[in-house]
Amino acid sequence: MEIVICKTKEEASKLAAGIITAAVQKNPKIILGLATGSTPVPMYNEMAKAVKAKKVSYKQVKTWNLDEYVGLPGTHDQSYRYFMNKNLFEKIDIKLSNTHVLNGMAKDPVKECAKYEEQIKKAGGIDIQVLGIGSDGHIAFNEPGTSLNSRTSVVYLTPSTIKDNARLFFKGKENEVPTQALSMGVGTICEAKKIILLAFGKNKADAVKGMVEGGMSQFCTASALQAHNDAWIFCDEESASKLKLRNYYAWRSATKLGL
């Protein structure tokens, strides 16, 4: 892991967006894995700015998202398809036909998950996977206890995740949050060639510490990234506050990034 500690989430988001912009410039047909939630929005805004400034084009880029709620159509304003359209896809020059989000309304969710895995494989795999991290250390919807070898599947959401997502997406109404989702597995995620994980705020400090300095464990599914050979963790100072080696991480990452 490379741990990049910045003063603010805005600074971290700019650095992460810069890595993606440079990668798309180098490979216009790159395959991106994307995440939802409030965490990546500043990064997506920076990516859109680069397109507006004509520094980069996403016309040939293809994307696969991490997850989707079961029971929500893509037109629902709380679905992740809707979120991606509004927060990124409509702001850049990507073809919507090249963007992929799991179908939460699939008649056979198990088949939908298997098809998604096959699509990613046929495309050549994810080149860069964007992630957030839950307050309990989960990535995508891979809750504590999920196998670190898991594949895309139907999952049940824990009460803590329902509470977190109610605050972010359902205006505090927990009873409106679906209890199931379709999610890329930990094993699927870790097959990406490069991973960029964003973590902001003091409520993520324990999760970041567990992910980086705890042992690899299915009870902190983000810890699986310890075994990845090209994983970058972008933190603000609050989320990195409990890391014992934070000064070393900051020095090492600054050296690698040429800062």
PDB file of C-alpha atoms in Angstrom:
ATOM      1  CA  MET A   1       0.000   0.000   0.000  1.00  0.00           C
ATOM      2  CA  GLU A   2       0.997   3.598  -0.607  1.00  0.00           C
ATOM      3  CA  ILE A   3      -0.628   5.846   2.007  1.00  0.00           C
ATOM      4  CA  VAL A   4      -1.047   9.440   0.808  1.00  0.00           C
ATOM      5  CA  ILE A   5      -1.948  11.777   3.677  1.00  0.00           C
ATOM      6  CA  CYS A   6      -3.186  15.229   2.710  1.00  0.00           C
ATOM      7  CA  LYS A   7      -4.361  18.185   4.789  1.00  0.00           C
ATOM      8  CA  THR A   8      -7.838  18.171   3.252  1.00  0.00           C
ATOM      9  CA  LYS A   9     -10.110  15.916   1.247  1.00  0.00           C
ATOM     10  CA  GLU A  10      -9.997  18.448  -1.571  1.00  0.00           C
ATOM     11  CA  GLU A  11      -6.220  18.133  -1.844  1.00  0.00           C
ATOM     12  CA  ALA A  12      -6.428  14.332  -1.746  1.00  0.00           C
ATOM     13  CA  SER A  13      -9.187  14.302  -4.358  1.00  0.00           C
ATOM     14  CA  LYS A  14      -7.130  16.432  -6.748  1.00  0.00           C
ATOM     15  CA  LEU A  15      -4.156  14.092  -6.465  1.00  0.00           C
ATOM     16  CA  ALA A  16      -6.320  11.017  -7.044  1.00  0.00           C
ATOM     17  CA  ALA A  17      -8.083  12.641  -9.990  1.00  0.00           C
ATOM     18  CA  GLY A  18      -4.700  13.533 -11.447  1.00  0.00           C
ATOM     19  CA  ILE A  19      -3.662   9.885 -11.435  1.00  0.00           C
ATOM     20  CA  ILE A  20      -6.833   8.896 -13.285  1.00  0.00           C
ATOM     21  CA  THR A  21      -6.573  11.761 -15.773  1.00  0.00           C
ATOM     22  CA  ALA A  22      -2.972  10.852 -16.580  1.00  0.00           C
ATOM     23  CA  ALA A  23      -3.923   7.184 -16.988  1.00  0.00           C
ATOM     24  CA  VAL A  24      -6.737   8.031 -19.427  1.00  0.00           C
ATOM     25  CA  GLN A  25      -4.428  10.311 -21.385  1.00  0.00           C
ATOM     26  CA  LYS A  26      -1.962   7.440 -21.700  1.00  0.00           C
ATOM     27  CA  ASN A  27      -4.602   4.819 -22.494  1.00  0.00           C
ATOM     28  CA  PRO A  28      -7.830   6.321 -23.947  1.00  0.00           C
ATOM     29  CA  LYS A  29      -9.480   2.868 -23.849  1.00  0.00           C
ATOM     30  CA  ILE A  30      -8.788   2.280 -20.174  1.00  0.00           C
ATOM     31  CA  ILE A  31     -11.251   0.284 -18.044  1.00  0.00           C
ATOM     32  CA  LEU A  32     -12.297   2.050 -14.828  1.00  0.00           C
ATOM     33  CA  GLY A  33     -14.036   0.620 -11.787  1.00  0.00           C
ATOM     34  CA  LEU A  34     -16.054   3.309 -10.018  1.00  0.00           C
ATOM     35  CA  ALA A  35     -17.613   3.887  -6.609  1.00  0.00           C
ATOM     36  CA  THR A  36     -20.566   5.863  -5.274  1.00  0.00           C
ATOM     37  CA  GLY A  37     -21.174   7.789  -2.062  1.00  0.00           C
ATOM     38  CA  SER A  38     -20.150  11.283  -1.060  1.00  0.00           C
ATOM     39  CA  THR A  39     -16.430  10.444  -0.754  1.00  0.00           C
ATOM     40  CA  PRO A  40     -15.496  10.261  -4.465  1.00  0.00           C
ATOM     41  CA  VAL A  41     -17.627  13.252  -5.538  1.00  0.00           C
ATOM     42  CA  PRO A  42     -14.824  15.855  -5.162  1.00  0.00           C
ATOM     43  CA  MET A  43     -12.563  13.592  -7.240  1.00  0.00           C
ATOM     44  CA  TYR A  44     -15.263  13.190  -9.892  1.00  0.00           C
ATOM     45  CA  ASN A  45     -15.625  16.977 -10.015  1.00  0.00           C
ATOM     46  CA  GLU A  46     -11.882  17.302 -10.657  1.00  0.00           C
ATOM     47  CA  MET A  47     -12.106  14.685 -13.412  1.00  0.00           C
ATOM     48  CA  ALA A  48     -14.948  16.667 -15.013  1.00  0.00           C
ATOM     49  CA  LYS A  49     -12.893  19.877 -14.836  1.00  0.00           C
ATOM     50  CA  ALA A  50     -10.112  18.183 -16.807  1.00  0.00           C
ATOM     51  CA  VAL A  51     -12.603  17.181 -19.511  1.00  0.00           C
ATOM     52  CA  LYS A  52     -14.050  20.692 -19.657  1.00  0.00           C
ATOM     53  CA  ALA A  53     -10.534  22.068 -20.031  1.00  0.00           C
ATOM     54  CA  LYS A  54     -10.017  19.603 -22.902  1.00  0.00           C
ATOM     55  CA  LYS A  55      -7.089  17.951 -21.147  1.00  0.00           C
ATOM     56  CA  VAL A  56      -8.614  14.482 -21.508  1.00  0.00           C
ATOM     57  CA  SER A  57     -11.463  12.605 -23.199  1.00  0.00           C
ATOM     58  CA  TYR A  58     -13.513   9.655 -21.930  1.00  0.00           C
ATOM     59  CA  LYS A  59     -15.150   8.844 -25.277  1.00  0.00           C
ATOM     60  CA  GLN A  60     -13.487   5.423 -25.473  1.00  0.00           C
ATOM     61  CA  VAL A  61     -13.346   4.665 -21.742  1.00  0.00           C
ATOM     62  CA  LYS A  62     -15.496   1.884 -20.277  1.00  0.00           C
ATOM     63  CA  THR A  63     -16.579   1.724 -16.639  1.00  0.00           C
ATOM     64  CA  TRP A  64     -17.976  -0.832 -14.219  1.00  0.00           C
ATOM     65  CA  ASN A  65     -19.454   0.239 -10.897  1.00  0.00           C
ATOM     66  CA  LEU A  66     -19.025  -1.606  -7.633  1.00  0.00           C
ATOM     67  CA  ASP A  67     -22.613  -2.142  -6.585  1.00  0.00           C
ATOM     68  CA  GLU A  68     -26.325  -1.372  -6.707  1.00  0.00           C
ATOM     69  CA  TYR A  69     -29.292  -1.700  -4.374  1.00  0.00           C
ATOM     70  CA  VAL A  70     -31.677  -4.591  -4.932  1.00  0.00           C
ATOM     71  CA  GLY A  71     -35.139  -3.346  -5.837  1.00  0.00           C
ATOM     72  CA  LEU A  72     -34.217   0.094  -7.171  1.00  0.00           C
ATOM     73  CA  PRO A  73     -34.461   0.844 -10.903  1.00  0.00           C
ATOM     74  CA  GLY A  74     -31.770   2.992 -12.470  1.00  0.00           C
ATOM     75  CA  THR A  75     -34.247   5.873 -12.736  1.00  0.00           C
ATOM     76  CA  HIS A  76     -34.780   5.977  -8.963  1.00  0.00           C
ATOM     77  CA  ASP A  77     -33.076   9.022  -7.492  1.00  0.00           C
ATOM     78  CA  GLN A  78     -31.443   6.902  -4.781  1.00  0.00           C
ATOM     79  CA  SER A  79     -30.049   4.262  -7.141  1.00  0.00           C
ATOM     80  CA  TYR A  80     -26.356   4.151  -7.872  1.00  0.00           C
ATOM     81  CA  ARG A  81     -26.964   4.340 -11.615  1.00  0.00           C
ATOM     82  CA  TYR A  82     -28.768   7.635 -11.060  1.00  0.00           C
ATOM     83  CA  PHE A  83     -25.977   8.805  -8.751  1.00  0.00           C
ATOM     84  CA  MET A  84     -23.281   8.070 -11.324  1.00  0.00           C
ATOM     85  CA  ASN A  85     -25.189   9.743 -14.139  1.00  0.00           C
ATOM     86  CA  LYS A  86     -25.660  12.937 -12.128  1.00  0.00           C
ATOM     87  CA  ASN A  87     -22.267  13.094 -10.403  1.00  0.00           C
ATOM     88  CA  LEU A  88     -19.960  12.040 -13.227  1.00  0.00           C
ATOM     89  CA  PHE A  89     -21.263  10.608 -16.486  1.00  0.00           C
ATOM     90  CA  GLU A  90     -23.343  13.667 -17.465  1.00  0.00           C
ATOM     91  CA  LYS A  91     -20.354  15.918 -16.707  1.00  0.00           C
ATOM     92  CA  ILE A  92     -17.847  14.170 -18.972  1.00  0.00           C
ATOM     93  CA  ASP A  93     -17.872  13.020 -22.587  1.00  0.00           C
ATOM     94  CA  ILE A  94     -18.290   9.308 -21.884  1.00  0.00           C
ATOM     95  CA  LYS A  95     -20.793   7.216 -23.838  1.00  0.00           C
ATOM     96  CA  LEU A  96     -23.506   5.935 -21.486  1.00  0.00           C
ATOM     97  CA  SER A  97     -23.458   2.650 -23.402  1.00  0.00           C
ATOM     98  CA  ASN A  98     -19.882   2.206 -22.144  1.00  0.00           C
ATOM     99  CA  THR A  99     -20.910   2.575 -18.482  1.00  0.00           C
ATOM    100  CA  HIS A 100     -22.018  -0.474 -16.520  1.00  0.00           C
ATOM    101  CA  VAL A 101     -23.918  -0.662 -13.236  1.00  0.00           C
ATOM    102  CA  LEU A 102     -25.425  -3.817 -11.778  1.00  0.00           C
ATOM    103  CA  ASN A 103     -29.173  -4.120 -12.421  1.00  0.00           C
ATOM    104  CA  GLY A 104     -30.979  -3.958  -9.096  1.00  0.00           C
ATOM    105  CA  MET A 105     -34.223  -4.950 -10.794  1.00  0.00           C
ATOM    106  CA  ALA A 106     -32.859  -8.139 -12.398  1.00  0.00           C
ATOM    107  CA  LYS A 107     -35.354 -11.019 -12.255  1.00  0.00           C
ATOM    108  CA  ASP A 108     -32.499 -13.379 -11.395  1.00  0.00           C
ATOM    109  CA  PRO A 109     -29.971 -11.450  -9.263  1.00  0.00           C
ATOM    110  CA  VAL A 110     -27.569 -14.398  -9.108  1.00  0.00           C
ATOM    111  CA  LYS A 111     -27.393 -14.585 -12.912  1.00  0.00           C
ATOM    112  CA  GLU A 112     -26.983 -10.810 -13.055  1.00  0.00           C
ATOM    113  CA  CYS A 113     -23.922 -11.050 -10.808  1.00  0.00           C
ATOM    114  CA  ALA A 114     -22.415 -13.894 -12.859  1.00  0.00           C
ATOM    115  CA  LYS A 115     -22.999 -11.925 -16.078  1.00  0.00           C
ATOM    116  CA  TYR A 116     -21.308  -8.868 -14.563  1.00  0.00           C
ATOM    117  CA  GLU A 117     -18.215 -10.895 -13.689  1.00  0.00           C
ATOM    118  CA  GLU A 118     -18.087 -12.261 -17.222  1.00  0.00           C
ATOM    119  CA  GLN A 119     -18.439  -8.788 -18.750  1.00  0.00           C
ATOM    120  CA  ILE A 120     -15.487  -7.500 -16.752  1.00  0.00           C
ATOM    121  CA  LYS A 121     -13.401 -10.518 -17.735  1.00  0.00           C
ATOM    122  CA  LYS A 122     -14.251 -10.127 -21.445  1.00  0.00           C
ATOM    123  CA  ALA A 123     -13.317  -6.440 -21.288  1.00  0.00           C
ATOM    124  CA  GLY A 124      -9.848  -7.397 -20.072  1.00  0.00           C
ATOM    125  CA  GLY A 125     -10.321  -6.607 -16.387  1.00  0.00           C
ATOM    126  CA  ILE A 126     -10.375  -3.353 -14.424  1.00  0.00           C
ATOM    127  CA  ASP A 127      -7.317  -1.147 -14.924  1.00  0.00           C
ATOM    128  CA  ILE A 128      -8.048   1.286 -12.066  1.00  0.00           C
ATOM    129  CA  GLN A 129     -10.589   0.580  -9.344  1.00  0.00           C
ATOM    130  CA  VAL A 130     -11.878   3.464  -7.212  1.00  0.00           C
ATOM    131  CA  LEU A 131     -13.016   2.630  -3.667  1.00  0.00           C
ATOM    132  CA  GLY A 132     -14.350   4.256  -0.550  1.00  0.00           C
ATOM    133  CA  ILE A 133     -14.310   2.601   2.861  1.00  0.00           C
ATOM    134  CA  GLY A 134     -17.096   2.086   5.362  1.00  0.00           C
ATOM    135  CA  SER A 135     -16.761   3.072   9.014  1.00  0.00           C
ATOM    136  CA  ASP A 136     -16.479  -0.655   9.816  1.00  0.00           C
ATOM    137  CA  GLY A 137     -13.736  -1.187   7.235  1.00  0.00           C
ATOM    138  CA  HIS A 138     -15.834  -2.636   4.416  1.00  0.00           C
ATOM    139  CA  ILE A 139     -15.281  -2.006   0.705  1.00  0.00           C
ATOM    140  CA  ALA A 140     -18.157  -2.011  -1.792  1.00  0.00           C
ATOM    141  CA  PHE A 141     -20.918  -3.850   0.116  1.00  0.00           C
ATOM    142  CA  ASN A 142     -18.545  -6.518   1.451  1.00  0.00           C
ATOM    143  CA  GLU A 143     -19.536  -6.311   5.095  1.00  0.00           C
ATOM    144  CA  PRO A 144     -17.397  -7.640   7.982  1.00  0.00           C
ATOM    145  CA  GLY A 145     -17.302 -11.420   7.780  1.00  0.00           C
ATOM    146  CA  THR A 146     -17.234 -11.542   3.974  1.00  0.00           C
ATOM    147  CA  SER A 147     -14.630 -13.862   2.471  1.00  0.00           C
ATOM    148  CA  LEU A 148     -11.622 -12.054   1.054  1.00  0.00           C
ATOM    149  CA  ASN A 149     -11.974 -14.336  -1.988  1.00  0.00           C
ATOM    150  CA  SER A 150     -15.622 -13.419  -2.614  1.00  0.00           C
ATOM    151  CA  ARG A 151     -17.003 -12.727  -6.076  1.00  0.00           C
ATOM    152  CA  THR A 152     -19.832 -10.469  -7.277  1.00  0.00           C
ATOM    153  CA  SER A 153     -22.965 -11.601  -5.455  1.00  0.00           C
ATOM    154  CA  VAL A 154     -26.190 -10.726  -3.653  1.00  0.00           C
ATOM    155  CA  VAL A 155     -25.382  -9.411  -0.163  1.00  0.00           C
ATOM    156  CA  TYR A 156     -27.276  -8.342   2.953  1.00  0.00           C
ATOM    157  CA  LEU A 157     -26.497  -4.946   4.460  1.00  0.00           C
ATOM    158  CA  THR A 158     -25.614  -4.587   8.129  1.00  0.00           C
ATOM    159  CA  PRO A 159     -27.510  -2.143  10.380  1.00  0.00           C
ATOM    160  CA  SER A 160     -24.465   0.163  10.506  1.00  0.00           C
ATOM    161  CA  THR A 161     -24.274   0.362   6.711  1.00  0.00           C
ATOM    162  CA  ILE A 162     -28.017   0.998   6.468  1.00  0.00           C
ATOM    163  CA  LYS A 163     -27.627   3.801   9.003  1.00  0.00           C
ATOM    164  CA  ASP A 164     -24.653   5.318   7.134  1.00  0.00           C
ATOM    165  CA  ASN A 165     -26.433   5.175   3.788  1.00  0.00           C
ATOM    166  CA  ALA A 166     -29.658   6.559   5.216  1.00  0.00           C
ATOM    167  CA  ARG A 167     -27.735   9.648   6.272  1.00  0.00           C
ATOM    168  CA  LEU A 168     -26.064  10.016   2.890  1.00  0.00           C
ATOM    169  CA  PHE A 169     -28.748   9.018   0.435  1.00  0.00           C
ATOM    170  CA  PHE A 170     -32.134   8.681   2.109  1.00  0.00           C
ATOM    171  CA  LYS A 171     -32.329  11.800   4.246  1.00  0.00           C
ATOM    172  CA  GLY A 172     -32.223   9.860   7.477  1.00  0.00           C
ATOM    173  CA  LYS A 173     -35.066   7.446   6.704  1.00  0.00           C
ATOM    174  CA  GLU A 174     -33.491   4.078   7.503  1.00  0.00           C
ATOM    175  CA  ASN A 175     -36.683   2.172   6.738  1.00  0.00           C
ATOM    176  CA  GLU A 176     -36.387   3.243   3.106  1.00  0.00           C
ATOM    177  CA  VAL A 177     -32.913   1.792   2.609  1.00  0.00           C
ATOM    178  CA  PRO A 178     -32.949  -1.595   0.834  1.00  0.00           C
ATOM    179  CA  THR A 179     -31.598  -4.431   2.962  1.00  0.00           C
ATOM    180  CA  GLN A 180     -29.926  -6.179   0.018  1.00  0.00           C
ATOM    181  CA  ALA A 181     -27.528  -5.153  -2.708  1.00  0.00           C
ATOM    182  CA  LEU A 182     -25.579  -6.588  -5.620  1.00  0.00           C
ATOM    183  CA  SER A 183     -21.880  -6.058  -5.052  1.00  0.00           C
ATOM    184  CA  MET A 184     -18.514  -6.843  -6.555  1.00  0.00           C
ATOM    185  CA  GLY A 185     -16.703  -9.270  -4.258  1.00  0.00           C
ATOM    186  CA  VAL A 186     -13.420  -8.609  -2.493  1.00  0.00           C
ATOM    187  CA  GLY A 187     -11.686 -11.079  -4.791  1.00  0.00           C
ATOM    188  CA  THR A 188     -13.153  -9.340  -7.839  1.00  0.00           C
ATOM    189  CA  ILE A 189     -11.995  -5.928  -6.601  1.00  0.00           C
ATOM    190  CA  CYS A 190      -8.472  -7.111  -5.844  1.00  0.00           C
ATOM    191  CA  GLU A 191      -8.023  -8.319  -9.431  1.00  0.00           C
ATOM    192  CA  ALA A 192      -7.916  -4.677 -10.591  1.00  0.00           C
ATOM    193  CA  LYS A 193      -4.449  -3.686 -11.790  1.00  0.00           C
ATOM    194  CA  LYS A 194      -4.417  -0.484  -9.688  1.00  0.00           C
ATOM    195  CA  ILE A 195      -6.620   0.524  -6.766  1.00  0.00           C
ATOM    196  CA  ILE A 196      -7.329   4.043  -5.517  1.00  0.00           C
ATOM    197  CA  LEU A 197      -9.126   4.175  -2.164  1.00  0.00           C
ATOM    198  CA  LEU A 198     -10.355   7.465  -0.706  1.00  0.00           C
ATOM    199  CA  ALA A 199     -10.991   7.923   3.031  1.00  0.00           C
ATOM    200  CA  PHE A 200     -12.047  11.204   4.620  1.00  0.00           C
ATOM    201  CA  GLY A 201     -13.195  12.325   8.052  1.00  0.00           C
ATOM    202  CA  LYS A 202     -12.576  11.287  11.659  1.00  0.00           C
ATOM    203  CA  ASN A 203     -15.348   8.667  11.489  1.00  0.00           C
ATOM    204  CA  LYS A 204     -13.106   6.695   9.103  1.00  0.00           C
ATOM    205  CA  ALA A 205      -9.993   6.790  11.334  1.00  0.00           C
ATOM    206  CA  ASP A 206     -10.560   3.386  12.940  1.00  0.00           C
ATOM    207  CA  ALA A 207     -11.335   1.811   9.568  1.00  0.00           C
ATOM    208  CA  VAL A 208      -8.173   3.249   8.001  1.00  0.00           C
ATOM    209  CA  LYS A 209      -6.048   2.053  10.910  1.00  0.00           C
ATOM    210  CA  GLY A 210      -7.524  -1.447  10.648  1.00  0.00           C
ATOM    211  CA  MET A 211      -7.052  -1.523   6.898  1.00  0.00           C
ATOM    212  CA  VAL A 212      -3.428  -0.348   6.954  1.00  0.00           C
ATOM    213  CA  GLU A 213      -1.934  -1.456  10.277  1.00  0.00           C
ATOM    214  CA  GLY A 214      -4.207  -4.299  11.336  1.00  0.00           C
ATOM    215  CA  GLY A 215      -3.750  -7.838  10.093  1.00  0.00           C
ATOM    216  CA  MET A 216      -5.544  -9.059   6.974  1.00  0.00           C
ATOM    217  CA  SER A 217      -8.964 -10.168   8.135  1.00  0.00           C
ATOM    218  CA  GLN A 218     -12.418 -10.851   6.721  1.00  0.00           C
ATOM    219  CA  PHE A 219     -13.727  -8.631   9.518  1.00  0.00           C
ATOM    220  CA  CYS A 220     -12.106  -5.625   7.829  1.00  0.00           C
ATOM    221  CA  THR A 221     -12.521  -6.431   4.161  1.00  0.00           C
ATOM    222  CA  ALA A 222     -10.472  -3.396   3.099  1.00  0.00           C
ATOM    223  CA  SER A 223      -7.460  -5.085   4.715  1.00  0.00           C
ATOM    224  CA  ALA A 224      -7.325  -7.353   1.644  1.00  0.00           C
ATOM    225  CA  LEU A 225      -5.627  -4.431  -0.116  1.00  0.00           C
ATOM    226  CA  GLN A 226      -2.502  -5.147   1.938  1.00  0.00           C
ATOM    227  CA  ALA A 227      -1.786  -7.989  -0.492  1.00  0.00           C
ATOM    228  CA  HIS A 228      -2.338  -5.858  -3.610  1.00  0.00           C
ATOM    229  CA  ASN A 229       0.796  -4.766  -5.469  1.00  0.00           C
ATOM    230  CA  ASP A 230      -0.495  -1.335  -6.564  1.00  0.00           C
ATOM    231  CA  ALA A 231      -2.975   0.058  -4.028  1.00  0.00           C
ATOM    232  CA  TRP A 232      -3.017   3.788  -3.215  1.00  0.00           C
ATOM    233  CA  ILE A 233      -4.858   5.067  -0.142  1.00  0.00           C
ATOM    234  CA  PHE A 234      -5.678   8.791  -0.194  1.00  0.00           C
ATOM    235  CA  CYS A 235      -6.551  10.150   3.256  1.00  0.00           C
ATOM    236  CA  ASP A 236      -7.138  13.517   4.827  1.00  0.00           C
ATOM    237  CA  GLU A 237      -5.493  14.233   8.182  1.00  0.00           C
ATOM    238  CA  GLU A 238      -8.594  13.270  10.185  1.00  0.00           C
ATOM    239  CA  SER A 239      -8.969   9.815   8.658  1.00  0.00           C
ATOM    240  CA  ALA A 240      -5.222   9.163   9.067  1.00  0.00           C
ATOM    241  CA  SER A 241      -5.081  10.444  12.646  1.00  0.00           C
ATOM    242  CA  LYS A 242      -4.812   6.987  14.283  1.00  0.00           C
ATOM    243  CA  LEU A 243      -2.038   5.617  12.068  1.00  0.00           C
ATOM    244  CA  LYS A 244       1.108   5.047  14.133  1.00  0.00           C
ATOM    245  CA  LEU A 245       3.419   5.403  11.126  1.00  0.00           C
ATOM    246  CA  ARG A 246       1.646   8.356   9.542  1.00  0.00           C
ATOM    247  CA  ASN A 247       4.819  10.469   9.231  1.00  0.00           C
ATOM    248  CA  TYR A 248       6.617   7.638   7.452  1.00  0.00           C
ATOM    249  CA  TYR A 249       3.657   7.041   5.139  1.00  0.00           C
ATOM    250  CA  ALA A 250       3.483  10.737   4.275  1.00  0.00           C
ATOM    251  CA  TRP A 251       7.218  10.895   3.522  1.00  0.00           C
ATOM    252  CA  ARG A 252       7.185   7.715   1.426  1.00  0.00           C
ATOM    253  CA  SER A 253       4.145   8.699  -0.640  1.00  0.00           C
ATOM    254  CA  ALA A 254       5.452  12.228  -1.205  1.00  0.00           C
ATOM    255  CA  THR A 255       8.678  10.732  -2.512  1.00  0.00           C
ATOM    256  CA  LYS A 256       6.858   8.356  -4.850  1.00  0.00           C
ATOM    257  CA  LEU A 257       4.525  11.072  -6.131  1.00  0.00           C
ATOM    258  CA  GLY A 258       7.417  13.468  -6.637  1.00  0.00           C
ATOM    259  CA  LEU A 259       6.023  16.051  -4.235  1.00  0.00           C
TER     260      LEU A 259
END
